[in-house]
Every structure is written in structure tokens, then in C-alpha cells.
PDB file of C-alpha atoms and ligand atoms in Angstrom:
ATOM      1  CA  UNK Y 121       6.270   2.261  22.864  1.00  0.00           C
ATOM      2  CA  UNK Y 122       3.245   3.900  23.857  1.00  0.00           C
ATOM      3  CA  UNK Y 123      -0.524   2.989  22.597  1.00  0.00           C
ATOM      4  CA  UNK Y 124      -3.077   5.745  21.666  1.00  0.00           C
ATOM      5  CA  UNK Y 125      -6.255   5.491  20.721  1.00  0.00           C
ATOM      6  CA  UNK Y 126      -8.280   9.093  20.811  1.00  0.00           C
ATOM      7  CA  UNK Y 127      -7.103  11.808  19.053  1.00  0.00           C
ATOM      8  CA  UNK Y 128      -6.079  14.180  22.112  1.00  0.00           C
ATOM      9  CA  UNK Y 129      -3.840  11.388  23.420  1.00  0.00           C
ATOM     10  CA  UNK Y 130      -1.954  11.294  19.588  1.00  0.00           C
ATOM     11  CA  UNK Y 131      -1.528  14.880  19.866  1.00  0.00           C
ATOM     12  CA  UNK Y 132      -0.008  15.176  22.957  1.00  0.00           C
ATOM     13  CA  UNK Y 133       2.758  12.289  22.832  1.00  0.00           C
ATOM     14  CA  UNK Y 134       3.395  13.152  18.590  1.00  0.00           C
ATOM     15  CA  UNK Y 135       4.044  17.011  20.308  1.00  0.00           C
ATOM     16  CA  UNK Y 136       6.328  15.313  22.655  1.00  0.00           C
ATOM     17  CA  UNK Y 137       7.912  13.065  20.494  1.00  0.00           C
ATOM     18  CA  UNK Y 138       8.539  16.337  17.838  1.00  0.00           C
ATOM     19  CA  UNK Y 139      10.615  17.613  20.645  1.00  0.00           C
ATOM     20  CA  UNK Y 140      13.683  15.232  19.697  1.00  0.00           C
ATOM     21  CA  UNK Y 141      13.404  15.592  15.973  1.00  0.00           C
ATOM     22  CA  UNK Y 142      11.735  14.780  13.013  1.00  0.00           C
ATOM     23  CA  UNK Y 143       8.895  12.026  13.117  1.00  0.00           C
ATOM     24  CA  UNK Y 144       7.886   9.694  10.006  1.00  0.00           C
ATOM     25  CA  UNK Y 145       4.388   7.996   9.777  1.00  0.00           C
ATOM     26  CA  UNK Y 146       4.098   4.628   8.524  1.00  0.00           C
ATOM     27  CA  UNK Y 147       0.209   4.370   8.029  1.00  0.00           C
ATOM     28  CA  UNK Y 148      -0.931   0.422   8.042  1.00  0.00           C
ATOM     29  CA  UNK Y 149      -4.272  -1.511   8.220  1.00  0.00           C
ATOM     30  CA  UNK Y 150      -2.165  -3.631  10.624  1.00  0.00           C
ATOM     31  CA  UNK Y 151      -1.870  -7.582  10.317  1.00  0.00           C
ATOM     32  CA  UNK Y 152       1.667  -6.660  10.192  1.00  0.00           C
ATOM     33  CA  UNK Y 153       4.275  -8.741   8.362  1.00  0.00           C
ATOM     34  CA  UNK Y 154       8.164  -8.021   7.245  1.00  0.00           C
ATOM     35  CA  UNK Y 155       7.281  -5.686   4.218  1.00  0.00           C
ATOM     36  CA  UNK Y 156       5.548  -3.197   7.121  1.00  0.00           C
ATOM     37  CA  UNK Y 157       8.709  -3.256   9.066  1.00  0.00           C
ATOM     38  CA  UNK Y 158      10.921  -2.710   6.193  1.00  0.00           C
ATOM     39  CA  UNK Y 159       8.850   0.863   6.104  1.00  0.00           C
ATOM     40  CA  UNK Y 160       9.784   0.595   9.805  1.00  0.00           C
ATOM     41  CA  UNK Y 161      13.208  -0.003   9.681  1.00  0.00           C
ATOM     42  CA  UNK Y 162      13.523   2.979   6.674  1.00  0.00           C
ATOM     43  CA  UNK Y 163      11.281   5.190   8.471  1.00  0.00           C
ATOM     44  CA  UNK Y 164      13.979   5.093  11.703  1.00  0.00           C
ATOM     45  CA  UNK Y 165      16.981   5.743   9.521  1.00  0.00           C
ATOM     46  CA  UNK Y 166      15.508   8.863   8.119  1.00  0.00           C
ATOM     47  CA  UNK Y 167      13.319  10.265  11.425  1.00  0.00           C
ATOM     48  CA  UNK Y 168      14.137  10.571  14.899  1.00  0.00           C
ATOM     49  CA  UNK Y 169      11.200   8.748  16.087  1.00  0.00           C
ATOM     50  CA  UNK Y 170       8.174   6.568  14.272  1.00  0.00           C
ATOM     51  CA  UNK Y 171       4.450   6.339  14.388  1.00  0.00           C
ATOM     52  CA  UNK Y 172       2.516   3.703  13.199  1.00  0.00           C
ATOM     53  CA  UNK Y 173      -0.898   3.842  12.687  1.00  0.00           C
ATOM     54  CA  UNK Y 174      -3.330   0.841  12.514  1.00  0.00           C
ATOM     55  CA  UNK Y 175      -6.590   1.046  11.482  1.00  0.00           C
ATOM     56  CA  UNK Y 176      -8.474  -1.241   9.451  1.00  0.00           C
ATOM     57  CA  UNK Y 177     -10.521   1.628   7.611  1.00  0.00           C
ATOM     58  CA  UNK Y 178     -14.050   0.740   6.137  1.00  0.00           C
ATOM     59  CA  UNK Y 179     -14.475   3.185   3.697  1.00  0.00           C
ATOM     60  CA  UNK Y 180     -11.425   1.497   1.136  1.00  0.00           C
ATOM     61  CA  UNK Y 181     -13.661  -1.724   1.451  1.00  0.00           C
ATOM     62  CA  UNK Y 182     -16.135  -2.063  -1.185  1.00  0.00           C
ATOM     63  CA  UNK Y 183     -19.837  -3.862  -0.344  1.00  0.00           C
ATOM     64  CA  UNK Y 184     -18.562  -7.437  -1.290  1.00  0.00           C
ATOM     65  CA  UNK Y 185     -15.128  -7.227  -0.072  1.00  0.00           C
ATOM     66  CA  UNK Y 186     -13.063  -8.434   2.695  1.00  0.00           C
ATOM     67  CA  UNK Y 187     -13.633  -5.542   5.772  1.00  0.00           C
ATOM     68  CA  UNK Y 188     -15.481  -8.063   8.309  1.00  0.00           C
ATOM     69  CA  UNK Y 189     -12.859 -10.806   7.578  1.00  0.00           C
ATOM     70  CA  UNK Y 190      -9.711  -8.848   6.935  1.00  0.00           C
ATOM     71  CA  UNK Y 191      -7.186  -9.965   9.719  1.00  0.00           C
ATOM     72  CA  UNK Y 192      -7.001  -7.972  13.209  1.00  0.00           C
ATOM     73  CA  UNK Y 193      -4.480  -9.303  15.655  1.00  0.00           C
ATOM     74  CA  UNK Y 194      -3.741  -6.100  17.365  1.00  0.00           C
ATOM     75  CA  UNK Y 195      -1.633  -7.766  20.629  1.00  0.00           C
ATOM     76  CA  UNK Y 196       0.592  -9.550  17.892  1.00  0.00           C
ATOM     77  CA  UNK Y 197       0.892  -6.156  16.205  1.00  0.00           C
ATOM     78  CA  UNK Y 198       2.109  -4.157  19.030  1.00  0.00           C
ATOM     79  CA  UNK Y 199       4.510  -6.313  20.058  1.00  0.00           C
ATOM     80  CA  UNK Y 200       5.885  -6.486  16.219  1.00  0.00           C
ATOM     81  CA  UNK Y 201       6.430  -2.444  16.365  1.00  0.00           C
ATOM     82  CA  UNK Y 202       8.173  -2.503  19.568  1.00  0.00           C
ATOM     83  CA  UNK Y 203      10.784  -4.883  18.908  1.00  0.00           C
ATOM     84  CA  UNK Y 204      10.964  -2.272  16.118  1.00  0.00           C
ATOM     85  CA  UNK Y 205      11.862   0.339  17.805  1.00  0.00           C
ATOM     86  CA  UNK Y 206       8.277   2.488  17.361  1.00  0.00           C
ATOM     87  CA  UNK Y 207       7.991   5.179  19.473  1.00  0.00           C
ATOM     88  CA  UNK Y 208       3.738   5.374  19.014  1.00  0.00           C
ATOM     89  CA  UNK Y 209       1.178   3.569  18.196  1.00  0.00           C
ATOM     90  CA  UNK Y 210      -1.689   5.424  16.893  1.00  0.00           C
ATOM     91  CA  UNK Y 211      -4.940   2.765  16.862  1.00  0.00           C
ATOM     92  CA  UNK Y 212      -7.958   4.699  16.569  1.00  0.00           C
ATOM     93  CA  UNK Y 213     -11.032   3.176  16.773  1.00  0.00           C
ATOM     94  CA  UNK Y 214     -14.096   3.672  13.554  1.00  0.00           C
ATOM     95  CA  UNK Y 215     -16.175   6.417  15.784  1.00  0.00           C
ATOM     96  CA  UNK Y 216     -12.532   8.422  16.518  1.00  0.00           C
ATOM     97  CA  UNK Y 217     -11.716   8.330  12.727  1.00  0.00           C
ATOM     98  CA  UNK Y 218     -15.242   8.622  11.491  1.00  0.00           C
ATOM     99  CA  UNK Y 219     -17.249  10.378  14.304  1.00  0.00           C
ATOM    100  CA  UNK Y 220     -21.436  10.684  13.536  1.00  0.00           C
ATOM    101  CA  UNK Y 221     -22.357  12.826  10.662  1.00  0.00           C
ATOM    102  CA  UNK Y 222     -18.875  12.238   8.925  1.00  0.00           C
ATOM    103  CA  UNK Y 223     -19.552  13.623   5.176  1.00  0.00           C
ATOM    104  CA  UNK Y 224     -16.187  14.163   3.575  1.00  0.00           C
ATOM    105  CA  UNK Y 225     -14.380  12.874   1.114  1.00  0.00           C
ATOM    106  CA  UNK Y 226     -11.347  12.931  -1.314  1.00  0.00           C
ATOM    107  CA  UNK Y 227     -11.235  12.136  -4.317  1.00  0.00           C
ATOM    108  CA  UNK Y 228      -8.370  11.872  -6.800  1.00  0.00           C
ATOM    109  CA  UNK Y 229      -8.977  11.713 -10.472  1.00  0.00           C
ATOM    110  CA  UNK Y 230      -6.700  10.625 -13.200  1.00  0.00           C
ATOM    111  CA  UNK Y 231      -4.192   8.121 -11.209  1.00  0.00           C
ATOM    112  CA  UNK Y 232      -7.176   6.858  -9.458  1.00  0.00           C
ATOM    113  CA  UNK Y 233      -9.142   5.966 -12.496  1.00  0.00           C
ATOM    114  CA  UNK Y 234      -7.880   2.954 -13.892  1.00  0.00           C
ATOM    115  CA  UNK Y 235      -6.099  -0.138 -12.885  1.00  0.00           C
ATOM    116  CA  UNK Y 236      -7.605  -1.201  -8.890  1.00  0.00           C
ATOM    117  CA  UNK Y 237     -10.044   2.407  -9.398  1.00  0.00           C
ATOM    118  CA  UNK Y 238     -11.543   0.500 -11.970  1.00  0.00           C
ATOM    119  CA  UNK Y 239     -12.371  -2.821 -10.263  1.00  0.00           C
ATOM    120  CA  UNK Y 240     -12.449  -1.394  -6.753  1.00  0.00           C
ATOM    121  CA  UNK Y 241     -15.218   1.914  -7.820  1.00  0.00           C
ATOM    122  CA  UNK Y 242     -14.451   3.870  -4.479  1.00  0.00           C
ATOM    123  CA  UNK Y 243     -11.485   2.281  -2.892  1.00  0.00           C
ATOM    124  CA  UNK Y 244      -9.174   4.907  -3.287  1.00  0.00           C
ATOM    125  CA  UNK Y 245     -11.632   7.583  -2.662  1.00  0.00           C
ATOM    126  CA  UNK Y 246     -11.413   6.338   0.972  1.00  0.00           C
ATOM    127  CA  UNK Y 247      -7.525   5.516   0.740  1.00  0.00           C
ATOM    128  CA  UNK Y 248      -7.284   9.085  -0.046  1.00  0.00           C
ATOM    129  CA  UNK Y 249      -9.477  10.737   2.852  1.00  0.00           C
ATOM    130  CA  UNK Y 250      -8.262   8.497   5.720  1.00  0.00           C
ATOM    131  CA  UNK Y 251      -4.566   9.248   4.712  1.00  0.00           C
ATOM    132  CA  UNK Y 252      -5.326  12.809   4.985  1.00  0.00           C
ATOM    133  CA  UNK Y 253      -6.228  12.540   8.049  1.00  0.00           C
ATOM    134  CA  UNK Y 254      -3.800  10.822   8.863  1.00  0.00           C
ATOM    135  CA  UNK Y 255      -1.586  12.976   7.755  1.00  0.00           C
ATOM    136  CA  UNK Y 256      -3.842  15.962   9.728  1.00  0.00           C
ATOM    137  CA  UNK Y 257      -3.749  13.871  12.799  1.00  0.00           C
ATOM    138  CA  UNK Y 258      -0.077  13.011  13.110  1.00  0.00           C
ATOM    139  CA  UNK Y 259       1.128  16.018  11.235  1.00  0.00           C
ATOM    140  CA  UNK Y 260       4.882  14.068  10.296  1.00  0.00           C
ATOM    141  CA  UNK Y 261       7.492  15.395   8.924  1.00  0.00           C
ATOM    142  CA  UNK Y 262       8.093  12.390   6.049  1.00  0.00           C
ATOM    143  CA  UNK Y 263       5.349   9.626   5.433  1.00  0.00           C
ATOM    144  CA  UNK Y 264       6.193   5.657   3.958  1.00  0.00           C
ATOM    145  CA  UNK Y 265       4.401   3.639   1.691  1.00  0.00           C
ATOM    146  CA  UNK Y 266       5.234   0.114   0.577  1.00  0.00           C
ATOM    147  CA  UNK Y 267       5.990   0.517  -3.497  1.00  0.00           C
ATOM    148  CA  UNK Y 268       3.318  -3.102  -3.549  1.00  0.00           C
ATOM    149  CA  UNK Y 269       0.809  -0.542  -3.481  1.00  0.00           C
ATOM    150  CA  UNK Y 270       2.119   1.773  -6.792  1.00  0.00           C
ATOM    151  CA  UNK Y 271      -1.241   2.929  -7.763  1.00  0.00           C
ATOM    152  CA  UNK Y 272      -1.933   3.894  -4.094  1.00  0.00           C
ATOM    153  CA  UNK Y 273       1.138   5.727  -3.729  1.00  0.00           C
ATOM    154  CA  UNK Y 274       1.004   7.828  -7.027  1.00  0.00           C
ATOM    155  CA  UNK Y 275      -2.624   8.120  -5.336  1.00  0.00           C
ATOM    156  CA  UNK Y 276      -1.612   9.399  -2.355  1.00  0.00           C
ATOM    157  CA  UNK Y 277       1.586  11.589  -3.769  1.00  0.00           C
ATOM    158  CA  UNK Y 278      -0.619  13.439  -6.171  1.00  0.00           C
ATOM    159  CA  UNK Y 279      -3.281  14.109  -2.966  1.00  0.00           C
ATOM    160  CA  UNK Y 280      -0.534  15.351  -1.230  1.00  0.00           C
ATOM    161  CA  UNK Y 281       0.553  17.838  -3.463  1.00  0.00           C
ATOM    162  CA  UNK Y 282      -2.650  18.984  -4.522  1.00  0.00           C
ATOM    163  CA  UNK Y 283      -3.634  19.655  -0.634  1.00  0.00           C
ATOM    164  CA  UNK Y 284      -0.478  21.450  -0.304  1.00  0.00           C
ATOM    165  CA  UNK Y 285       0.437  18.514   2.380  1.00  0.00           C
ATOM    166  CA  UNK Y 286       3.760  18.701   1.142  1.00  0.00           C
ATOM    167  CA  UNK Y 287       4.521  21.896   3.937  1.00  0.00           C
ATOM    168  CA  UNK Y 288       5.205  22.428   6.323  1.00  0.00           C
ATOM    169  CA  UNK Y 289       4.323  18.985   7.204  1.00  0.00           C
ATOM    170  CA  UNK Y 290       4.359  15.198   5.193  1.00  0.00           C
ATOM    171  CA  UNK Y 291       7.586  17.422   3.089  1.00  0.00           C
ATOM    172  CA  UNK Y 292       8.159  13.979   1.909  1.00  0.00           C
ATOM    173  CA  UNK Y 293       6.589  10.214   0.977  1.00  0.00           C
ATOM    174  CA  UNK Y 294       8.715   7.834   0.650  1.00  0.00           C
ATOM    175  CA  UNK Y 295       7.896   4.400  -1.123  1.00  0.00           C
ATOM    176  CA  UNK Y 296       9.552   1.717  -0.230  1.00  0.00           C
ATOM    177  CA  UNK Y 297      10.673  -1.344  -2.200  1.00  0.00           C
ATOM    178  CA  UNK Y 298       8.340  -4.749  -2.224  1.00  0.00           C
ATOM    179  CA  UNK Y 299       9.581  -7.315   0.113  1.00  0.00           C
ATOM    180  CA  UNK Y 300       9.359 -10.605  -1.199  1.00  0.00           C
ATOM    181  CA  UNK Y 301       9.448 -14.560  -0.456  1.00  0.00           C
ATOM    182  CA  UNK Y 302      12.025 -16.615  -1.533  1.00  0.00           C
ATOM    183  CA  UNK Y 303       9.898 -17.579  -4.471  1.00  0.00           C
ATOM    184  CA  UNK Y 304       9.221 -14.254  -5.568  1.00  0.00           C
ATOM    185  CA  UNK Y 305       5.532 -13.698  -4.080  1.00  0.00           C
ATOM    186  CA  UNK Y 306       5.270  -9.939  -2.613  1.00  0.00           C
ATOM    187  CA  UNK Y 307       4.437 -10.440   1.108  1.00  0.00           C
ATOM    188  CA  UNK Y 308       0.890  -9.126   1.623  1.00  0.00           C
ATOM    189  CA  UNK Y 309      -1.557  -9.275   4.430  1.00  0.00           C
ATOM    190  CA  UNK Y 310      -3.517 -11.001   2.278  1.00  0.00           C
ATOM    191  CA  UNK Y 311      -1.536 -13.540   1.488  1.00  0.00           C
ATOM    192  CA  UNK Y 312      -2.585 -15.573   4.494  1.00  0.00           C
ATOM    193  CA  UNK Y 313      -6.098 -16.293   3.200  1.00  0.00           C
ATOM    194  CA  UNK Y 314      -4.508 -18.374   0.378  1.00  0.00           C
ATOM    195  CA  UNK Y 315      -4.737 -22.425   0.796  1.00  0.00           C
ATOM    196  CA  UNK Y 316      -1.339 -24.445   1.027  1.00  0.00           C
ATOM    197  CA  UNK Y 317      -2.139 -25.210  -3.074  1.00  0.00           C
ATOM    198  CA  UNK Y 318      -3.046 -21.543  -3.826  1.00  0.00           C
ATOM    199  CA  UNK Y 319      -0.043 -20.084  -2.126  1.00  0.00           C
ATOM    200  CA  UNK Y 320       2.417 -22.689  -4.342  1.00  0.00           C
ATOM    201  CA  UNK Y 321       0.421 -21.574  -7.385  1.00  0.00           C
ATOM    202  CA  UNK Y 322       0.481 -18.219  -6.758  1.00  0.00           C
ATOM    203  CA  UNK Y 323       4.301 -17.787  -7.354  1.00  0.00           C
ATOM    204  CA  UNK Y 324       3.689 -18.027 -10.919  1.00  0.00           C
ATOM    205  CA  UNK Y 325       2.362 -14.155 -10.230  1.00  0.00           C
ATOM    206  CA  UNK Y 326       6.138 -12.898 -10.372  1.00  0.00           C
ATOM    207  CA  UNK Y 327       7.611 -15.906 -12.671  1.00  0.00           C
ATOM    208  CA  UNK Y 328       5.394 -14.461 -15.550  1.00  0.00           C
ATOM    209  CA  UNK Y 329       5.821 -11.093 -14.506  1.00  0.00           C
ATOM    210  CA  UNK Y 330      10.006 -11.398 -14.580  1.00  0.00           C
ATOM    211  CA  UNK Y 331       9.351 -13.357 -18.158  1.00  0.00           C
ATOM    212  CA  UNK Y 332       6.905 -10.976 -19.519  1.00  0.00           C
ATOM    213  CA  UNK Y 333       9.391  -8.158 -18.371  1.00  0.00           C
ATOM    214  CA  UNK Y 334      12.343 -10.111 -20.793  1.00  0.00           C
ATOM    215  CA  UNK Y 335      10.406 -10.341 -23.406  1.00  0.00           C
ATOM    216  CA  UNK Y 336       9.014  -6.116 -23.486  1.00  0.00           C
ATOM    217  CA  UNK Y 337      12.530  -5.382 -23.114  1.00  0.00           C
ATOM    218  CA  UNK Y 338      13.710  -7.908 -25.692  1.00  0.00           C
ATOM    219  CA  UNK Y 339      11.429  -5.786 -28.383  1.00  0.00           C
ATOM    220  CA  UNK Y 340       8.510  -8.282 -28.323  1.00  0.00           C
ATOM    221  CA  UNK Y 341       5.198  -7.041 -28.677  1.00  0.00           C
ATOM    222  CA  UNK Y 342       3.140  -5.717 -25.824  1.00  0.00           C
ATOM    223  CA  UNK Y 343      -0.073  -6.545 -26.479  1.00  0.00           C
ATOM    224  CA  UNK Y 344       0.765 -10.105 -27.347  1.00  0.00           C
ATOM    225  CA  UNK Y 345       3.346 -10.079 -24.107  1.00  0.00           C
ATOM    226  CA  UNK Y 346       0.362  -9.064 -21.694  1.00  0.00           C
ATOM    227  CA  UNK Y 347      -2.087 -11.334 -23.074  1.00  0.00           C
ATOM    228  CA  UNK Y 348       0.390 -14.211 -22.968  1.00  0.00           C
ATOM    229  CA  UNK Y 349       1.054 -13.368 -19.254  1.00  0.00           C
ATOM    230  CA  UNK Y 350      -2.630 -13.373 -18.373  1.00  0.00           C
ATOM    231  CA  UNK Y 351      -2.987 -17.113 -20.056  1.00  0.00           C
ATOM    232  CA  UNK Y 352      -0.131 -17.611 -18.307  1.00  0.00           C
ATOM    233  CA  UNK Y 353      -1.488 -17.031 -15.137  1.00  0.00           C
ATOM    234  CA  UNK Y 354      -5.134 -18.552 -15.620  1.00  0.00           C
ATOM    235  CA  UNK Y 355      -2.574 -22.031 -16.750  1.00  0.00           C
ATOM    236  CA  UNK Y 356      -1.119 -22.007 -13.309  1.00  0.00           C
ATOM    237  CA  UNK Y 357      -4.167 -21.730 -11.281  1.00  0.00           C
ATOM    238  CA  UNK Y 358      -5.463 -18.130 -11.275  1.00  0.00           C
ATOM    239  CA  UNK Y 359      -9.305 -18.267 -11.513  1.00  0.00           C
ATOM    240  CA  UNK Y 360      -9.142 -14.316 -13.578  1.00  0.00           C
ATOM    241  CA  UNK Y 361      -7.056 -11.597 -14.172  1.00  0.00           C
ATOM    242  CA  UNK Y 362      -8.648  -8.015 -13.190  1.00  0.00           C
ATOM    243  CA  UNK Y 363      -5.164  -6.323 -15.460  1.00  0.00           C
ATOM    244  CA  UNK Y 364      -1.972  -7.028 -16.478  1.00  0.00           C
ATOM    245  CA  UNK Y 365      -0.901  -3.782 -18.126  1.00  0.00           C
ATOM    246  CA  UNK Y 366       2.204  -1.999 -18.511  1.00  0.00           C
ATOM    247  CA  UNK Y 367       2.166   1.727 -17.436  1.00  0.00           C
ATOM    248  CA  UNK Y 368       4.585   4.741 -17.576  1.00  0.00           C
ATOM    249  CA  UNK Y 369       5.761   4.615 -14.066  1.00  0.00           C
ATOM    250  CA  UNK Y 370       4.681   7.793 -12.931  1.00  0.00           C
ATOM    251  CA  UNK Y 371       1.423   9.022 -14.749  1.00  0.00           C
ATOM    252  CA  UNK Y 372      -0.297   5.310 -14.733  1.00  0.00           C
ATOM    253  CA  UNK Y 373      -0.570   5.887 -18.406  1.00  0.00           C
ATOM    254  CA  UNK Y 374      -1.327   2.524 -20.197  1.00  0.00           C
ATOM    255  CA  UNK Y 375       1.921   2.039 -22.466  1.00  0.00           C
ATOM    256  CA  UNK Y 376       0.917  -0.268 -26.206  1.00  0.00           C
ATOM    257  CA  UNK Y 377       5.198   0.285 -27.069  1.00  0.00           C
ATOM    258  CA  UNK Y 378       7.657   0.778 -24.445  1.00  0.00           C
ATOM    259  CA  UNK Y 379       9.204   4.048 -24.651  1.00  0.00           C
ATOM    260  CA  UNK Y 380      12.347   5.757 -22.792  1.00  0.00           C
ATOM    261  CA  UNK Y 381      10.179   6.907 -20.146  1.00  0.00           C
ATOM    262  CA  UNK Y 382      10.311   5.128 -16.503  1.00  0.00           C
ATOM    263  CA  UNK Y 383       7.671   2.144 -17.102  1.00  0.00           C
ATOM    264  CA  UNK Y 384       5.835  -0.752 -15.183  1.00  0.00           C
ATOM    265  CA  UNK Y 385       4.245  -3.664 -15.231  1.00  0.00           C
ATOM    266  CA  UNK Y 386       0.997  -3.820 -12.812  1.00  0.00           C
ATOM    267  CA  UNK Y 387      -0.932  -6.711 -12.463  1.00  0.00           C
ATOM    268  CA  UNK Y 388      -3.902  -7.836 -10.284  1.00  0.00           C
ATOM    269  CA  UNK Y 389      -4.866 -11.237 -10.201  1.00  0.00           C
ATOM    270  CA  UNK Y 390      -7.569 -13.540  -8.500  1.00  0.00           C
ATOM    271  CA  UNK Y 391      -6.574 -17.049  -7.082  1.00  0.00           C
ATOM    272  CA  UNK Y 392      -9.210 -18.708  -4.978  1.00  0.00           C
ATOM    273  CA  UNK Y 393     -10.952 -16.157  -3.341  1.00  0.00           C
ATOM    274  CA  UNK Y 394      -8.138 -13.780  -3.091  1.00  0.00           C
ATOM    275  CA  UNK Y 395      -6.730 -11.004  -5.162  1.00  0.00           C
ATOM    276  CA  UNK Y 396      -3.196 -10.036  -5.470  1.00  0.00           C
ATOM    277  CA  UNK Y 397      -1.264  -7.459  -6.796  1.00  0.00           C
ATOM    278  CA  UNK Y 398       2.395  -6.752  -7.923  1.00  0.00           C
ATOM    279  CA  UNK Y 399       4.263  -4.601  -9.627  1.00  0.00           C
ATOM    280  CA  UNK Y 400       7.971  -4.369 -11.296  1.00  0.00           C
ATOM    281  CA  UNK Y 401      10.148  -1.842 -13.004  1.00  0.00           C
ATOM    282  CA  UNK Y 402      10.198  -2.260 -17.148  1.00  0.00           C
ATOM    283  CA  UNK Y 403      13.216  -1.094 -18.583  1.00  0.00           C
ATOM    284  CA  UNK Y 404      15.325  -0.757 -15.793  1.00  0.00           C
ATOM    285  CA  UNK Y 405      18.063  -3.183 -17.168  1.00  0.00           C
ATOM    286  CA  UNK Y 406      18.269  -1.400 -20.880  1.00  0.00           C
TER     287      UNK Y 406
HETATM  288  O1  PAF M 236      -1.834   0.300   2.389  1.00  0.00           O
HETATM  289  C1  PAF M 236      -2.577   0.284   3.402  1.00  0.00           C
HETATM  290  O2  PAF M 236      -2.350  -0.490   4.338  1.00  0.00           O
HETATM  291  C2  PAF M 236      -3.764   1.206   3.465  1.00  0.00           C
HETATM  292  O3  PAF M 236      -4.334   1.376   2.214  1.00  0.00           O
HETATM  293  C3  PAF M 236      -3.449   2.558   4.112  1.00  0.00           C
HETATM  294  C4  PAF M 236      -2.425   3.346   3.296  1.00  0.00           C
HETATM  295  C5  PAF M 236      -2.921   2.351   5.520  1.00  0.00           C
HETATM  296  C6  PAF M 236      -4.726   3.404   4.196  1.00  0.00           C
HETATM  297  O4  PAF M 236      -5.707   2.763   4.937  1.00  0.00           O
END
């Protein structure tokens, strides 16, 4: 696996590598755990070879949030992705991705709006421009997401059509299904900030999400069924719940009935001084 970190070095080995086939992007923020090399492993059965980008990028942080403390173990990293069978490593530094004077930005309305937009004013603004470059940068043929991230990747799937990103490069993004612990917890980057009692607690984050799930598809009310997850949560050790809302599964659409349409439940959560997220398919089982 090779290691690049300016932007004429990316382009020469990513025109190499096109040489064999088709190549697939799997943009991280690195602090890599199994969840990124599920994208990994999916991203090698569909493309000839994969690039991985890592860069922890500042402008999805917001002023009190976790940039200066989020975790960077690059070494670690590296040697993750090539036992992987990554072909490149793209690892820019701030000043390649955001060079003096930088001024532009994307932003996405509707899907970005609610949800994370609305307790994270900005983050997806600069989800949206640093995966375009990305996307300019590498120029892939197919580009993975983790599905953890739903609103991100409607985010980012709705960018990419509107910028025409779709050809003749990034012709597809792929989501890929949440990896989880054995008790249910979505693997996260994050999830290492949590104490030994926060990480037990947090389980109840899927528990009440499978439960609240039954219950919507039983016919119960969804009102009622949301704000009886939330107290559910706060019960087991959650200091506050940012949303626990149940969405048509493309659009983001807050649902008050469930309807025949694809829906989900999203939820974001605060336990300690960490905030999860997770998501699950409503419906699926009817
Ligand atoms: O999901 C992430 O790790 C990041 O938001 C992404 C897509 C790499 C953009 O920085």
C-alpha cells in the first residue's frame, strides 16, 4: 500500500492504479475500527483496487465540539488498511485540503436541515464540500459510506446528483450496513471516549430502538412510541436526547403514522460527554 499526502502524488498513483480497473473510495476521518473495513472489504469486491482517505476535516466540527480531541492514530491506521488489502492511502494534511484563502462551500438544503443539521448548524455544510473534493481529488469510479451515518449519506447522495458527480466519475455510492457489537451498540470512533459504565449503559441505545421498532410496527402510536423511547433512554443513563424520530427512509421526512413507504428510526443521544447515533429500518418485517 502506498501513502500520499499532496495532491500531485494522489493523482499520479490513482492514474496508475485506474490502469487495472475500476477504483472505489472509502472516505474516513480515520481512527479506524471494523465498521471502516467492512466498507473495505465491500469496496474490494466491487473495484479493482481501493483508496482510503483519512483526514480528520475541521470544517464538520462545530466551535464546542470534539476536532482537537477526536482520535488520530495514523501508524495504527495504515497498518489496519494494508492487512486490508488497500492499494492507497490518501492522508492529506489541513493546508493540502484547505490551502490559504479557501472560500468555498456546499451546502445541501432539505436532507441537511433537520435531524444532526439541526443540532450540528454547519456540520454537513463541511461534510458536503470536503467529500466533493474528495470525490474531485480521487475521481473513483464508486464511493462507500457506512449506512451509521443515514443523514450523511442521503447528504452526500443528493450532493452528488445535484453536482452531476454521478458521471463519468463517483457513478455510484454505496452505503453499507452498520456493524455492530455483540450487544447491539453500532461501532463508532467515538465510542472509545465512553467510560467502562457509559459503554454498558449505552446498549440500551439499540434495546429501545429494536422495542420501539415492535411496537410502530405492532400499530402503536408514534408519538407516544418516540417519547417512550427517549424516557427510555434518559432511565438507562443517557444525560439527553438531541431526536428520536422516525423518518421516511429516503426524503428524511419526519413520519407522525407509519405509512407503506421505506421508513426509519434515527436517533441521537448524549451519554457522558459523548453523542451517539443509530439508525434502523421500520417496517422491514411487515
Ligand atoms: O463519516 C465520516 O467519517 C466523515 O464524515 C467523512 C464522510 C469522511 C467526511 O469527512
Amino acid at each position: 500500500m502506498k501513502v500520499v499526502t499532496t495532491l500531485a502524488q494522489l493523482r499520479d498513483e490513482v492514474a496508475r492504479l485506474r490502469t487495472s480497473g475500476a477504483v472505489a473510495l472509502v472516505p474516513t476521518m480515520g481512527a479506524l475500527h471494523d465498521g471502516h473495513l467492512a466498507l473495505v472489504r465491500r469496496a474490494r469486491e466491487l473495484a479493482s483496487s481501493v483508496v482510503v482517505s483519512i483526514f480528520v476535516n475541521p470544517t464538520q466540527f462545530g466551535p464546542n465540539e470534539d476536532l482537537d480531541a477526536y482520535p488520530r492514530q495514523l501508524a495504527e491506521d495504515a497498518r489496519l488498511l494494508e492487512e486490508a488489502g488497500v492499494a492507497l492511502l490518501w492522508a492529506p494534511s489541513v493546508e493540502e485540503v484547505y490551502p490559504a484563502g479557501f472560500a468555498t462551500s456546499i451546502s445541501v438544503s432539505g436532507v441537511s436541515e433537520g435531524l444532526c443539521g439541526a443540532s450540528r448548524p454547519g456540520h454537513f455544510d463541511g461534510v458536503a464540500t470536503v467529500v466533493a473534493k474528495l470525490f474531485n481529488q480521487v475521481q473513483p469510479d464508486i464511493a462507500l459510506f457506512g449506512e451509521k451515518d443515514w443523514q450523511q449519506l442521503a447528504v452526500i447522495r443528493r450532493m452528488a446528483r445535484d453536482l452531476d458527480y454521478t458521471h463519468p466519475h463517483v457513478s455510484d455510492i454505496i452505503g453499507v450496513p452498520i456493524v455492530r457489537e455483540s450487544d447491539g451498540l453500532a461501532l463508532s470512533s467515538r465510542n472509545r471516549y465512553l467510560s467502562p459504565e457509559e459503554r454498558a449503559a449505552a446498549a440500551a441505545l439499540p434495546t429501545a430502538m429494536k422495542q420501539a421498532i415492535a411496537r410502530i410496527e405492532s400499530g402503536e402510536n408514534v408519538p407516544a412510541t418516540l417519547a417512550a423511547l427517549e424516557a427510555e433512554l434518559i432511565r438507562a443513563g443517557f444525560s439527553s436526547v438531541d431526536y428520536a424520530t422516525l423518518t421516511d427512509a429516503g426524503s428524511l421526512e419526519p413520519l407522525a403514522i407509519m405509512g407503506n413507504a421505506p421508513a426509519r428510526l434515527l436517533v441521537a443521544a448524549r451519554i457522558g460527554r459523548t453523542r451517539l447515533i443509530d439508525n434502523m429500518p421500520v417496517g422491514e418485517s411487515l
